[in-house]
Amino acid sequence: MIQRQTAINLLAEHNTPPSLMQHALASEAIMRALANRFGENVEVWGLTGLLHDLDYPATAETPARHGLDTAEMLAGQLPDEALAAIRAHNAEMNGAKGPATRFDYALRCGETVTGLISAAALMRPTGMEGMEVKSIKKKMKDKAFAASVCRDNIRQCAEAGLELEDFLALAIEAMRSHSAELGLNK
């Protein structure tokens, strides 16, 4: 299996811009927290979160390939269930089989919520510090806030086995514990 530093190097080799690197690191943090919560393999889930958008710099203009190319690049370096989750996270656009397992749903909701939480942190004078679930729930209702974030994907946390409030609390804490690395400290 691929090692974390090799994964970081791979993201750099694929010209991952800073904003996408922040998203990758936030997704990794949330996926590690979810794996820990569910008693799953923390390394596999974390690396899947970190690398799920590896192909994005090359597929931004061809969304029908996004997720598929990443899975092809990582074949033999991540377990099959991780590759399936990577393909499924963009199934609406790439035609892959949609999410079916806890892992698939965890990646979809986990990587999606990073945009909402990051946007909220950037608006707050204290960044991630003191962020509460109720404020993120309020931001979810405001469709103009972080408008590109798919709220339905976030709600798929229920399919992964967590109620929305529990999922948001876990995601906020995962990102708060990495806020310096994510550039979300104030």
XYZ file of C-alpha atoms in Angstrom:
186
model
C 0.000 0.000 0.000
C 1.135 3.525 -0.746
C 2.740 5.424 2.120
C 1.531 8.858 3.189
C 4.675 10.750 2.151
C 4.582 9.056 -1.245
C 0.933 10.141 -1.537
C 1.859 13.750 -0.689
C 4.644 13.613 -3.302
C 2.202 12.204 -5.857
C -0.194 15.102 -5.264
C 2.691 17.537 -5.855
C 3.727 15.695 -9.036
C 0.184 16.077 -10.376
C 0.294 19.875 -9.913
C -2.229 19.965 -7.102
C -2.938 23.649 -6.419
C -2.847 24.887 -2.789
C -6.642 25.035 -2.429
C -7.003 21.443 -3.619
C -4.142 20.347 -1.338
C -6.005 21.928 1.586
C -9.133 20.009 0.543
C -7.131 16.769 0.295
C -5.643 17.229 3.769
C -9.032 18.137 5.259
C -10.620 15.103 3.586
C -7.844 12.926 4.993
C -8.415 14.259 8.517
C -12.158 13.619 8.337
C -11.730 10.164 6.812
C -9.255 9.187 9.541
C -11.730 10.359 12.190
C -14.563 8.436 10.517
C -12.451 5.269 10.285
C -11.562 5.596 13.946
C -15.232 6.073 14.841
C -16.327 3.016 12.846
C -13.379 0.764 13.758
C -12.094 0.721 10.173
C -8.542 0.858 8.834
C -7.464 4.424 9.603
C -4.545 4.381 7.146
C -6.605 3.118 4.213
C -9.457 5.536 4.867
C -7.071 8.456 5.457
C -5.067 7.827 2.298
C -8.285 7.480 0.316
C -9.413 10.892 1.552
C -6.009 12.361 0.784
C -5.829 10.998 -2.761
C -9.461 10.938 -3.923
C -9.001 14.024 -6.148
C -5.516 13.145 -7.447
C -6.700 13.401 -11.050
C -8.615 16.664 -10.604
C -5.959 18.992 -12.051
C -6.049 16.885 -15.235
C -9.803 16.160 -15.297
C -11.273 19.535 -14.283
C -12.351 20.078 -17.892
C -13.442 16.438 -18.380
C -15.528 15.568 -15.296
C -16.572 12.265 -16.879
C -13.027 11.036 -16.124
C -12.760 12.421 -12.579
C -12.399 9.596 -10.093
C -11.894 6.998 -12.809
C -8.404 8.246 -13.660
C -7.451 8.422 -9.988
C -8.582 4.834 -9.452
C -6.543 3.711 -12.463
C -3.437 5.575 -11.246
C -3.719 4.064 -7.774
C -4.532 0.480 -8.807
C -2.317 -1.836 -6.776
C -1.458 0.958 -4.327
C -4.782 1.086 -2.457
C -7.245 -1.738 -1.716
C -10.092 -2.329 -4.163
C -12.698 -0.925 -1.757
C -10.750 2.353 -1.623
C -10.627 2.524 -5.418
C -14.380 1.840 -5.563
C -15.026 4.691 -3.105
C -12.883 7.026 -5.216
C -14.834 6.129 -8.359
C -18.182 6.408 -6.510
C -17.512 9.866 -5.074
C -18.144 11.336 -8.551
C -20.507 8.668 -9.905
C -23.067 11.205 -11.158
C -20.516 12.563 -13.603
C -18.284 9.585 -14.414
C -20.894 6.835 -14.780
C -19.299 4.598 -12.148
C -21.378 2.559 -9.738
C -22.753 4.923 -7.107
C -22.021 4.638 -3.420
C -22.999 1.321 -1.884
C -20.840 0.802 1.214
C -20.164 2.727 4.396
C -16.726 3.555 2.974
C -18.265 4.986 -0.232
C -20.708 7.173 1.673
C -18.055 8.252 4.169
C -15.835 9.545 1.374
C -18.720 11.368 -0.349
C -19.951 13.155 2.759
C -16.484 13.558 4.264
C -14.881 15.197 1.257
C -17.925 17.360 0.566
C -18.264 18.861 4.041
C -14.697 20.210 3.889
C -15.825 23.038 1.597
C -18.595 24.158 3.916
C -16.441 24.037 7.049
C -13.464 25.721 5.363
C -15.647 28.533 4.016
C -17.194 29.043 7.454
C -13.757 29.098 9.111
C -12.499 31.716 6.675
C -15.479 33.952 7.520
C -14.997 33.689 11.271
C -12.580 35.970 13.137
C -11.413 32.948 15.159
C -11.202 30.485 12.244
C -11.900 26.947 13.415
C -11.650 27.864 17.090
C -15.045 27.773 18.761
C -16.890 26.612 15.640
C -20.123 24.856 16.581
C -22.365 22.353 14.868
C -25.341 24.716 14.985
C -23.491 27.345 12.956
C -22.599 24.800 10.242
C -26.181 23.534 10.184
C -27.313 27.136 9.671
C -24.781 27.541 6.831
C -26.166 24.358 5.239
C -29.591 25.995 5.033
C -28.148 29.097 3.353
C -27.836 27.890 -0.236
C -25.944 31.045 -1.244
C -23.161 30.253 1.260
C -20.523 27.987 -0.314
C -23.050 27.478 -3.099
C -21.021 24.799 -4.903
C -21.136 22.471 -1.868
C -23.708 19.714 -2.399
C -25.740 19.560 0.788
C -27.324 16.252 -0.281
C -23.875 14.600 -0.299
C -23.273 15.847 3.244
C -26.598 14.392 4.356
C -25.459 11.008 3.076
C -23.648 10.710 6.394
C -26.804 8.882 7.487
C -26.010 6.173 4.922
C -22.541 5.904 6.472
C -24.098 5.451 9.905
C -24.037 8.884 11.534
C -26.738 11.429 12.227
C -25.998 14.845 10.730
C -25.185 16.514 14.070
C -22.753 13.741 15.042
C -21.122 13.823 11.623
C -20.701 17.595 11.658
C -19.232 17.477 15.172
C -16.743 14.803 14.073
C -15.826 16.735 10.906
C -15.385 20.034 12.740
C -13.159 18.420 15.361
C -11.103 16.564 12.742
C -10.466 19.786 10.847
C -9.931 21.826 14.030
C -7.207 19.425 15.156
C -5.421 20.071 11.828
C -6.363 23.742 11.444
C -2.762 24.989 11.337
C -1.864 22.563 8.533
C -5.093 23.502 6.733
C -4.410 27.233 7.030
C -7.614 27.785 9.017
C -6.082 29.347 12.128
C -6.603 33.033 12.742
